[in-house]
Each structure stands twice: as C-alpha cells, then as structure tokens.
Amino acid sequence: PFDCYLAHRGLKTLHVRMEAAARNAYAIALFLERHDGVTKVVYPGLKSHPQHDIAVRQQHGFGAMITFYCVGGRDQSAI
C-alpha cells in the first residue's frame, strides 16, 4: 500500500519534473553544440537535428535524452 501511495504521489508532479528536465536538456544541448570539444550533438530540439521539423509537429516537448560525440572519439574522451 505504501509503495502505491508513493507512486501516486510521484505521478502528481511528473509533468512538472519532465518539463524541467526537457528545459535543462535543451540548455545542455545548446552548450554542447557550441563546445569545441564536441563534434556532434543529437537532440531533436536542436534545429541542426535532421528530424527536427518532424519532432516539432509530432511532440509536445523534446525530452531529456542527449547524445554527443567528443573530439577524438571514445579513446580521447576516456577518463
């Protein structure tokens, strides 16, 4: 019962948290797109994304998933 209560409570604010996550993802994607150490950013909210126009028509937001590629590839970006 308590698990159900927590899940229900979390659902009440899910939309607010997802909107905030999408706003933050967009800001990060813009930052990464301008960063010298990044060669490519894949985020449908960016106009540079090949399916940006489709995403605008079909989605109410762009989500919080971002993919980016570092200069030099995986070997260069390893810690």
XYZ file of N, CA, C and O in Angstrom:
316
model
N 0.813 -1.215 0.000
C 0.000 0.000 0.000
C 0.853 1.275 0.000
O 0.521 2.225 -0.662
N 1.940 1.252 0.771
C 2.770 2.452 0.838
C 3.465 2.703 -0.500
O 3.609 3.861 -0.917
N 3.892 1.634 -1.175
C 4.505 1.785 -2.493
C 3.538 2.429 -3.476
O 3.926 3.286 -4.277
N 2.284 2.026 -3.420
C 1.263 2.609 -4.291
C 1.064 4.085 -3.979
O 0.915 4.906 -4.882
N 1.077 4.421 -2.702
C 0.947 5.814 -2.284
C 2.101 6.650 -2.853
O 1.886 7.743 -3.404
N 3.326 6.131 -2.733
C 4.484 6.871 -3.243
C 4.437 7.022 -4.762
O 4.760 8.092 -5.298
N 4.030 5.962 -5.455
C 3.915 6.040 -6.919
C 2.857 7.064 -7.317
O 3.075 7.873 -8.227
N 1.739 7.058 -6.634
C 0.661 8.005 -6.936
C 1.107 9.440 -6.658
O 0.848 10.356 -7.445
N 1.797 9.628 -5.538
C 2.292 10.957 -5.190
C 3.283 11.459 -6.238
O 3.271 12.624 -6.635
N 4.157 10.552 -6.714
C 5.135 10.938 -7.725
C 4.495 11.290 -9.061
O 4.970 12.171 -9.781
N 3.417 10.613 -9.403
C 2.734 10.899 -10.667
C 2.107 12.285 -10.691
O 1.958 12.881 -11.752
N 1.753 12.802 -9.540
C 1.127 14.128 -9.472
C 2.050 15.230 -9.966
O 1.591 16.234 -10.495
N 3.355 15.042 -9.785
C 4.308 16.082 -10.180
C 5.188 15.661 -11.357
O 6.120 16.374 -11.713
N 4.889 14.517 -11.957
C 5.718 14.016 -13.053
C 5.807 15.015 -14.200
O 6.890 15.260 -14.738
N 4.691 15.622 -14.580
C 4.707 16.556 -15.712
C 5.607 17.757 -15.436
O 6.323 18.226 -16.317
N 5.620 18.237 -14.220
C 6.457 19.385 -13.866
C 7.933 18.998 -13.938
O 8.758 19.742 -14.479
N 8.245 17.818 -13.425
C 9.629 17.357 -13.444
C 10.105 17.073 -14.859
O 11.248 17.368 -15.211
N 9.243 16.524 -15.704
C 9.633 16.240 -17.091
C 9.845 17.531 -17.881
O 10.755 17.618 -18.704
N 8.997 18.530 -17.651
C 9.181 19.827 -18.321
C 10.511 20.445 -17.914
O 11.236 20.993 -18.755
N 10.852 20.371 -16.631
C 12.126 20.917 -16.157
C 13.301 20.143 -16.757
O 14.303 20.740 -17.165
N 13.175 18.825 -16.825
C 14.245 18.009 -17.404
C 14.443 18.348 -18.878
O 15.585 18.437 -19.358
N 13.352 18.562 -19.607
C 13.450 18.908 -21.029
C 14.088 20.288 -21.218
O 14.906 20.475 -22.123
N 13.730 21.241 -20.377
C 14.338 22.585 -20.457
C 15.837 22.501 -20.199
O 16.641 23.120 -20.905
N 16.213 21.743 -19.180
C 17.633 21.587 -18.862
C 18.378 20.863 -19.979
O 19.506 21.228 -20.313
N 17.767 19.847 -20.554
C 18.400 19.109 -21.655
C 18.628 20.022 -22.847
O 19.683 19.956 -23.495
N 17.668 20.880 -23.140
C 17.820 21.818 -24.262
C 18.989 22.769 -24.002
O 19.812 23.013 -24.896
N 19.076 23.282 -22.776
C 20.169 24.199 -22.435
C 21.522 23.486 -22.547
O 22.491 24.042 -23.069
N 21.593 22.257 -22.091
C 22.837 21.484 -22.175
C 23.182 21.183 -23.631
O 24.340 21.289 -24.040
N 22.174 20.825 -24.424
C 22.410 20.537 -25.843
C 22.940 21.772 -26.564
O 23.863 21.667 -27.387
N 22.397 22.941 -26.275
C 22.902 24.180 -26.876
C 24.352 24.430 -26.469
O 25.193 24.815 -27.298
N 24.641 24.222 -25.203
C 26.009 24.401 -24.719
C 26.957 23.449 -25.433
O 28.032 23.848 -25.898
N 26.588 22.179 -25.506
C 27.445 21.180 -26.142
C 27.640 21.456 -27.627
O 28.734 21.218 -28.166
N 26.595 21.956 -28.284
C 26.690 22.236 -29.716
C 27.747 23.297 -30.008
O 28.374 23.284 -31.057
N 27.967 24.203 -29.065
C 28.947 25.282 -29.249
C 30.326 24.932 -28.684
O 31.267 25.695 -28.856
N 30.419 23.829 -27.974
C 31.665 23.464 -27.296
C 32.685 22.945 -28.315
O 32.353 22.142 -29.188
N 33.929 23.388 -28.181
C 34.994 22.990 -29.107
C 35.344 21.508 -29.002
O 35.854 20.922 -29.955
N 35.093 20.899 -27.866
C 35.443 19.505 -27.669
C 34.368 18.524 -28.111
O 34.500 17.325 -27.910
N 33.302 19.046 -28.727
C 32.193 18.196 -29.160
C 32.038 18.307 -30.673
O 31.988 19.406 -31.224
N 31.976 17.165 -31.349
C 31.842 17.175 -32.805
C 30.395 17.105 -33.269
O 30.062 17.624 -34.325
N 29.523 16.468 -32.470
C 28.132 16.295 -32.889
C 27.243 16.152 -31.670
O 27.603 15.484 -30.705
N 26.069 16.790 -31.732
C 25.062 16.661 -30.682
C 23.784 16.160 -31.335
O 23.329 16.703 -32.339
N 23.211 15.113 -30.753
C 21.974 14.542 -31.261
C 20.875 14.820 -30.230
O 20.826 14.198 -29.166
N 20.029 15.786 -30.533
C 18.907 16.148 -29.667
C 17.825 16.734 -30.571
O 18.071 17.704 -31.289
N 16.629 16.159 -30.592
C 15.601 16.603 -31.537
C 15.141 18.044 -31.348
O 14.553 18.625 -32.257
N 15.448 18.648 -30.230
C 15.074 20.042 -30.002
C 15.966 21.040 -30.717
O 15.621 22.212 -30.843
N 17.109 20.589 -31.207
C 18.028 21.475 -31.930
C 17.645 21.547 -33.399
O 17.326 20.537 -34.017
N 17.736 22.722 -33.962
C 17.419 22.883 -35.391
C 18.394 22.104 -36.274
O 18.067 21.774 -37.403
N 19.561 21.789 -35.747
C 20.545 21.031 -36.520
C 20.194 19.539 -36.602
O 20.787 18.817 -37.399
N 19.259 19.091 -35.820
C 18.859 17.676 -35.856
C 18.119 17.400 -37.165
O 17.245 18.171 -37.560
N 18.445 16.311 -37.867
C 17.837 16.054 -39.183
C 16.317 15.880 -39.149
O 15.649 16.174 -40.135
N 15.763 15.433 -38.050
C 14.308 15.266 -37.954
C 13.655 16.302 -37.036
O 12.581 16.064 -36.479
N 14.284 17.454 -36.885
C 13.745 18.498 -36.010
C 12.324 18.899 -36.416
O 11.443 19.027 -35.562
N 12.082 19.100 -37.700
C 10.749 19.516 -38.159
C 9.690 18.477 -37.827
O 8.567 18.819 -37.436
N 10.034 17.214 -37.951
C 9.092 16.145 -37.608
C 8.819 16.154 -36.106
O 7.670 16.034 -35.668
N 9.868 16.309 -35.306
C 9.708 16.334 -33.853
C 8.819 17.492 -33.416
O 7.988 17.341 -32.519
N 8.964 18.640 -34.057
C 8.128 19.799 -33.722
C 6.655 19.491 -33.987
O 5.780 19.833 -33.182
N 6.385 18.819 -35.098
C 4.989 18.510 -35.446
C 4.397 17.401 -34.582
O 3.218 17.419 -34.274
N 5.204 16.439 -34.176
C 4.670 15.250 -33.526
C 4.768 15.244 -32.004
O 4.070 14.487 -31.358
N 5.619 16.057 -31.433
C 5.863 16.005 -29.994
C 5.427 17.287 -29.306
O 5.391 18.348 -29.918
N 5.161 17.162 -28.010
C 4.832 18.335 -27.193
C 6.062 18.876 -26.478
O 6.018 19.905 -25.834
N 7.135 18.152 -26.561
C 8.416 18.533 -25.981
C 9.464 17.637 -26.619
O 9.143 16.760 -27.416
N 10.719 17.828 -26.240
C 11.783 17.067 -26.879
C 12.457 16.078 -25.941
O 13.402 15.412 -26.319
N 11.999 15.976 -24.729
C 12.550 15.010 -23.790
C 13.876 15.446 -23.209
O 14.299 16.585 -23.363
N 14.530 14.512 -22.535
C 15.754 14.844 -21.816
C 16.948 13.995 -22.238
O 17.990 14.036 -21.607
N 16.795 13.225 -23.302
C 17.896 12.374 -23.770
C 18.771 13.145 -24.770
O 18.256 13.702 -25.735
N 20.061 13.155 -24.503
C 21.028 13.835 -25.371
C 22.149 12.848 -25.695
O 22.624 12.139 -24.818
N 22.565 12.847 -26.939
C 23.753 12.091 -27.338
C 24.749 13.096 -27.899
O 24.366 14.001 -28.631
N 26.016 12.941 -27.525
C 27.033 13.818 -28.111
C 28.322 13.044 -28.322
O 28.591 12.059 -27.654
N 29.077 13.482 -29.309
C 30.328 12.855 -29.691
C 31.467 13.821 -29.409
O 31.425 14.985 -29.833
N 32.484 13.323 -28.715
C 33.641 14.148 -28.358
C 34.686 14.130 -29.471
O 34.818 13.158 -30.204
N 35.438 15.207 -29.543
C 36.567 15.276 -30.465
C 37.545 14.164 -30.099
O 37.848 13.962 -28.930
N 38.010 13.443 -31.075
C 38.946 12.355 -30.827
C 38.289 11.029 -30.523
O 38.974 10.045 -30.323
N 36.990 11.008 -30.451
C 36.272 9.754 -30.226
C 36.355 9.245 -28.802
O 36.747 9.950 -27.885
N 35.995 7.994 -28.653
C 35.926 7.365 -27.331
C 37.299 7.327 -26.634
O 37.388 7.589 -25.440
N 38.352 7.026 -27.367
C 39.687 6.926 -26.748
C 40.126 8.265 -26.162
O 40.677 8.327 -25.064
N 39.889 9.329 -26.881
C 40.294 10.652 -26.424
C 39.455 11.129 -25.244
O 39.925 11.851 -24.392
N 38.203 10.710 -25.174
C 37.310 11.193 -24.123
C 37.358 10.365 -22.853
O 36.752 10.730 -21.860
N 38.075 9.243 -22.859
C 38.147 8.377 -21.686
C 38.852 9.069 -20.529
O 39.782 9.849 -20.735
N 38.395 8.770 -19.363
C 38.993 9.364 -18.148
C 40.119 8.480 -17.675
O 40.057 7.305 -17.661
